[in-house]
mmCIF file of C-alpha atoms in Angstrom:
data_model
loop_
_atom_site.group_PDB
_atom_site.id
_atom_site.type_symbol
_atom_site.label_atom_id
_atom_site.label_comp_id
_atom_site.label_asym_id
_atom_site.label_seq_id
_atom_site.Cartn_x
_atom_site.Cartn_y
_atom_site.Cartn_z
ATOM 1 C CA MET A 745 102.127 71.844 86.819
ATOM 2 C CA ALA A 746 99.933 74.452 88.423
ATOM 3 C CA THR A 747 98.277 77.499 86.933
ATOM 4 C CA VAL A 748 98.634 81.063 88.179
ATOM 5 C CA ARG A 749 95.077 80.847 89.535
ATOM 6 C CA GLU A 750 95.841 77.627 91.433
ATOM 7 C CA ILE A 751 98.928 79.183 93.015
ATOM 8 C CA TYR A 752 96.877 82.246 93.932
ATOM 9 C CA GLN A 753 94.225 80.003 95.522
ATOM 10 C CA TYR A 754 96.912 78.098 97.457
ATOM 11 C CA LEU A 755 98.334 81.376 98.802
ATOM 12 C CA ASP A 756 94.806 82.514 99.644
ATOM 13 C CA GLY A 757 94.468 79.372 101.771
ATOM 14 C CA LEU A 758 97.652 80.235 103.706
ATOM 15 C CA ALA A 759 97.082 83.978 104.085
ATOM 16 C CA PRO A 760 93.564 84.865 102.915
ATOM 17 C CA PHE A 761 93.559 87.952 100.726
ATOM 18 C CA SER A 762 90.365 88.995 102.520
ATOM 19 C CA LEU A 763 92.590 89.820 105.538
ATOM 20 C CA GLN A 764 94.355 92.653 103.728
ATOM 21 C CA MET A 765 93.961 96.136 105.161
ATOM 22 C CA ASP A 766 91.656 98.600 103.415
ATOM 23 C CA PHE A 767 94.494 100.648 101.908
ATOM 24 C CA ASP A 768 96.265 97.605 100.460
ATOM 25 C CA ASN A 769 96.145 96.101 96.966
ATOM 26 C CA ALA A 770 97.236 92.510 97.547
ATOM 27 C CA GLY A 771 96.104 89.738 95.225
ATOM 28 C CA PHE A 772 96.417 88.503 91.659
ATOM 29 C CA LEU A 773 97.417 91.769 89.975
ATOM 30 C CA VAL A 774 98.898 90.983 86.546
ATOM 31 C CA GLY A 775 98.551 88.170 84.053
ATOM 32 C CA ARG A 776 96.318 85.329 82.984
ATOM 33 C CA GLY A 777 94.918 82.968 85.582
ATOM 34 C CA ASP A 778 94.978 79.940 83.297
ATOM 35 C CA ARG A 779 98.687 80.336 82.489
ATOM 36 C CA THR A 780 100.719 77.227 83.370
ATOM 37 C CA VAL A 781 103.574 77.881 85.783
ATOM 38 C CA ASP A 782 106.860 75.958 85.704
ATOM 39 C CA LYS A 783 108.966 78.515 87.578
ATOM 40 C CA VAL A 784 108.187 81.132 90.218
ATOM 41 C CA LEU A 785 110.425 83.956 91.402
ATOM 42 C CA VAL A 786 109.761 85.199 94.951
ATOM 43 C CA SER A 787 110.689 88.770 95.864
ATOM 44 C CA LEU A 788 110.047 91.529 98.375
ATOM 45 C CA ASP A 789 109.279 94.041 95.603
ATOM 46 C CA ILE A 790 108.746 93.800 91.868
ATOM 47 C CA THR A 791 111.304 96.109 90.305
ATOM 48 C CA GLU A 792 112.567 96.349 86.742
ATOM 49 C CA GLU A 793 115.566 94.251 87.798
ATOM 50 C CA VAL A 794 113.341 91.582 89.351
ATOM 51 C CA VAL A 795 111.251 91.318 86.175
ATOM 52 C CA ALA A 796 114.444 91.056 84.079
ATOM 53 C CA GLU A 797 115.736 88.282 86.368
ATOM 54 C CA ALA A 798 112.408 86.427 86.176
ATOM 55 C CA ALA A 799 112.442 86.679 82.379
ATOM 56 C CA GLN A 800 116.050 85.471 82.207
ATOM 57 C CA LEU A 801 115.201 82.484 84.436
ATOM 58 C CA GLY A 802 112.103 81.622 82.392
ATOM 59 C CA CYS A 803 109.636 82.289 85.205
ATOM 60 C CA GLN A 804 105.937 82.615 84.448
ATOM 61 C CA LEU A 805 105.037 84.106 87.841
ATOM 62 C CA ILE A 806 106.469 86.500 90.400
ATOM 63 C CA VAL A 807 105.117 86.273 93.941
ATOM 64 C CA SER A 808 106.054 89.374 95.902
ATOM 65 C CA HIS A 809 105.264 90.858 99.271
ATOM 66 C CA HIS A 810 104.717 94.446 98.179
ATOM 67 C CA PRO A 811 102.055 95.093 95.521
ATOM 68 C CA VAL A 812 103.315 95.920 92.044
ATOM 69 C CA ILE A 813 100.207 98.106 91.631
ATOM 70 C CA PHE A 814 99.602 100.089 94.795
ATOM 71 C CA PHE A 815 97.923 103.235 93.548
ATOM 72 C CA PRO A 816 95.498 103.381 90.622
ATOM 73 C CA ALA A 817 97.429 103.583 87.357
ATOM 74 C CA LYS A 818 96.541 106.616 85.234
ATOM 75 C CA SER A 819 98.724 105.370 82.401
ATOM 76 C CA VAL A 820 100.983 102.431 81.615
ATOM 77 C CA THR A 821 103.868 103.751 79.535
ATOM 78 C CA ASP A 822 107.632 103.536 79.534
ATOM 79 C CA ALA A 823 107.799 107.090 80.919
ATOM 80 C CA THR A 824 107.530 105.967 84.560
ATOM 81 C CA PRO A 825 109.168 103.193 86.598
ATOM 82 C CA ASP A 826 105.765 101.659 87.444
ATOM 83 C CA GLY A 827 104.750 101.743 83.780
ATOM 84 C CA ARG A 828 108.010 100.113 82.690
ATOM 85 C CA ILE A 829 107.574 97.350 85.275
ATOM 86 C CA LEU A 830 103.993 96.613 84.203
ATOM 87 C CA LEU A 831 104.911 96.714 80.507
ATOM 88 C CA SER A 832 107.813 94.371 81.089
ATOM 89 C CA LEU A 833 105.613 91.904 82.998
ATOM 90 C CA VAL A 834 103.086 91.867 80.157
ATOM 91 C CA GLU A 835 105.716 91.759 77.391
ATOM 92 C CA HIS A 836 107.429 88.784 79.076
ATOM 93 C CA ASN A 837 104.089 87.113 79.834
ATOM 94 C CA ILE A 838 104.903 87.051 83.570
ATOM 95 C CA ALA A 839 102.043 87.132 86.072
ATOM 96 C CA ALA A 840 102.205 88.834 89.464
ATOM 97 C CA VAL A 841 100.607 87.782 92.738
ATOM 98 C CA CYS A 842 101.308 90.010 95.722
ATOM 99 C CA ALA A 843 100.636 89.036 99.342
ATOM 100 C CA HIS A 844 101.161 92.105 101.517
ATOM 101 C CA THR A 845 99.152 92.988 104.620
ATOM 102 C CA ASN A 846 97.232 89.707 104.386
ATOM 103 C CA LEU A 847 100.567 87.894 104.802
ATOM 104 C CA ASP A 848 101.527 90.274 107.622
ATOM 105 C CA ALA A 849 98.266 89.561 109.475
ATOM 106 C CA ALA A 850 97.904 85.805 108.930
ATOM 107 C CA GLN A 851 98.768 83.257 111.601
ATOM 108 C CA GLY A 852 102.266 82.055 110.728
ATOM 109 C CA GLY A 853 102.785 85.025 108.396
ATOM 110 C CA VAL A 854 105.553 87.597 108.104
ATOM 111 C CA ASN A 855 105.138 89.045 111.599
ATOM 112 C CA VAL A 856 105.313 85.637 113.258
ATOM 113 C CA CYS A 857 108.335 84.642 111.149
ATOM 114 C CA LEU A 858 110.158 87.856 112.098
ATOM 115 C CA ALA A 859 109.347 87.359 115.781
ATOM 116 C CA GLN A 860 110.611 83.775 115.611
ATOM 117 C CA ALA A 861 113.784 84.837 113.784
ATOM 118 C CA LEU A 862 114.386 87.353 116.581
ATOM 119 C CA GLU A 863 113.785 84.597 119.150
ATOM 120 C CA LEU A 864 111.027 86.526 120.921
ATOM 121 C CA THR A 865 109.233 84.638 123.688
ATOM 122 C CA ASP A 866 105.712 84.998 125.088
ATOM 123 C CA LEU A 867 104.531 86.150 121.660
ATOM 124 C CA GLU A 868 101.220 88.031 121.492
ATOM 125 C CA GLN A 869 99.275 89.741 118.755
ATOM 126 C CA LEU A 870 99.902 93.488 118.895
ATOM 127 C CA HIS A 871 96.388 94.322 117.669
ATOM 128 C CA GLN A 872 93.568 92.014 116.680
ATOM 129 C CA ASP A 873 91.840 93.209 113.523
ATOM 130 C CA GLY A 874 89.317 90.382 113.348
ATOM 131 C CA VAL A 875 88.751 86.659 113.098
ATOM 132 C CA ASP A 876 89.504 84.739 109.887
ATOM 133 C CA ARG A 877 87.225 82.214 108.181
ATOM 134 C CA SER A 878 88.595 79.396 110.371
ATOM 135 C CA GLY A 879 87.931 81.306 113.593
ATOM 136 C CA GLN A 880 91.559 82.308 114.201
ATOM 137 C CA PRO A 881 92.308 85.870 115.310
ATOM 138 C CA TYR A 882 94.338 87.943 112.876
ATOM 139 C CA GLY A 883 96.051 91.297 112.924
ATOM 140 C CA ILE A 884 99.236 93.045 111.964
ATOM 141 C CA GLY A 885 102.077 93.123 114.461
ATOM 142 C CA ARG A 886 103.422 90.852 117.147
ATOM 143 C CA VAL A 887 105.011 91.677 120.484
ATOM 144 C CA GLY A 888 107.222 89.499 122.630
ATOM 145 C CA ASN A 889 110.022 89.373 125.154
ATOM 146 C CA VAL A 890 113.720 89.333 124.340
ATOM 147 C CA SER A 891 114.893 85.852 125.236
ATOM 148 C CA ALA A 892 118.659 86.369 125.553
ATOM 149 C CA ASN A 893 119.434 87.302 129.162
ATOM 150 C CA ASN A 894 115.964 88.899 129.281
ATOM 151 C CA SER A 895 117.551 92.317 128.593
ATOM 152 C CA LEU A 896 120.056 93.833 126.131
ATOM 153 C CA SER A 897 121.317 97.344 125.472
ATOM 154 C CA ALA A 898 119.951 99.011 122.328
ATOM 155 C CA GLY A 899 123.319 98.540 120.610
ATOM 156 C CA GLU A 900 123.505 94.874 121.552
ATOM 157 C CA TYR A 901 119.954 94.269 120.368
ATOM 158 C CA ALA A 902 120.563 96.117 117.086
ATOM 159 C CA ALA A 903 123.609 93.905 116.451
ATOM 160 C CA PHE A 904 121.500 90.821 117.275
ATOM 161 C CA VAL A 905 118.746 91.926 114.847
ATOM 162 C CA LYS A 906 121.316 92.614 112.129
ATOM 163 C CA GLU A 907 122.791 89.137 112.557
ATOM 164 C CA LYS A 908 119.485 87.251 112.795
ATOM 165 C CA LEU A 909 117.937 88.984 109.765
ATOM 166 C CA HIS A 910 121.173 88.919 107.731
ATOM 167 C CA ALA A 911 120.795 92.673 107.260
ATOM 168 C CA ALA A 912 123.441 94.904 105.742
ATOM 169 C CA GLY A 913 122.778 97.449 108.466
ATOM 170 C CA VAL A 914 120.382 98.444 111.238
ATOM 171 C CA ARG A 915 119.594 101.954 112.467
ATOM 172 C CA PHE A 916 118.562 102.511 116.052
ATOM 173 C CA ALA A 917 118.221 105.204 118.682
ATOM 174 C CA ASP A 918 119.552 104.447 122.128
ATOM 175 C CA GLY A 919 117.090 105.656 124.728
ATOM 176 C CA GLY A 920 119.385 104.544 127.529
ATOM 177 C CA LYS A 921 117.084 101.733 128.656
ATOM 178 C CA PRO A 922 117.607 98.004 128.161
ATOM 179 C CA VAL A 923 115.580 96.235 125.489
ATOM 180 C CA ARG A 924 113.273 93.698 127.113
ATOM 181 C CA ARG A 925 110.118 93.715 125.000
ATOM 182 C CA VAL A 926 109.915 94.161 121.241
ATOM 183 C CA ALA A 927 106.973 94.910 118.914
#
């Protein structure tokens, strides 16, 4: 069994937390580092419902994309949603590790996975923010070419995105031009 700290260190090896953007608050945000972890719940956000599910499943750790603490907390009470979430994490002894913009920027991270799911070809980094500790360029955003027929209408591409990402819905504006390149 691993500890919260060991899982954090493993994630740091995949998507170094040092890559996060200045405004972000990714990292080990709640809990005890030496806590043994048998079960992990993975989520996009840590909501009250997510914490309740993690507690019901007997999880000791939630790994989420969006930080559970984004802005400095002025209080932690049951009077606000953020306070209730933090209290519930502590009361259930559930730790939180959040990998946000570091996971967006890392090689093989969220942006690359999205581009691959959308079958983009000739993938490039949209903007290079720097070079990581292994010498690899990093930055948020990827851009590539639409692979299917090299061009789709906005409606066709929106339907394709909805299908590939298993989304309940997709909003788009049709500019009257075919979709060939996507960022």
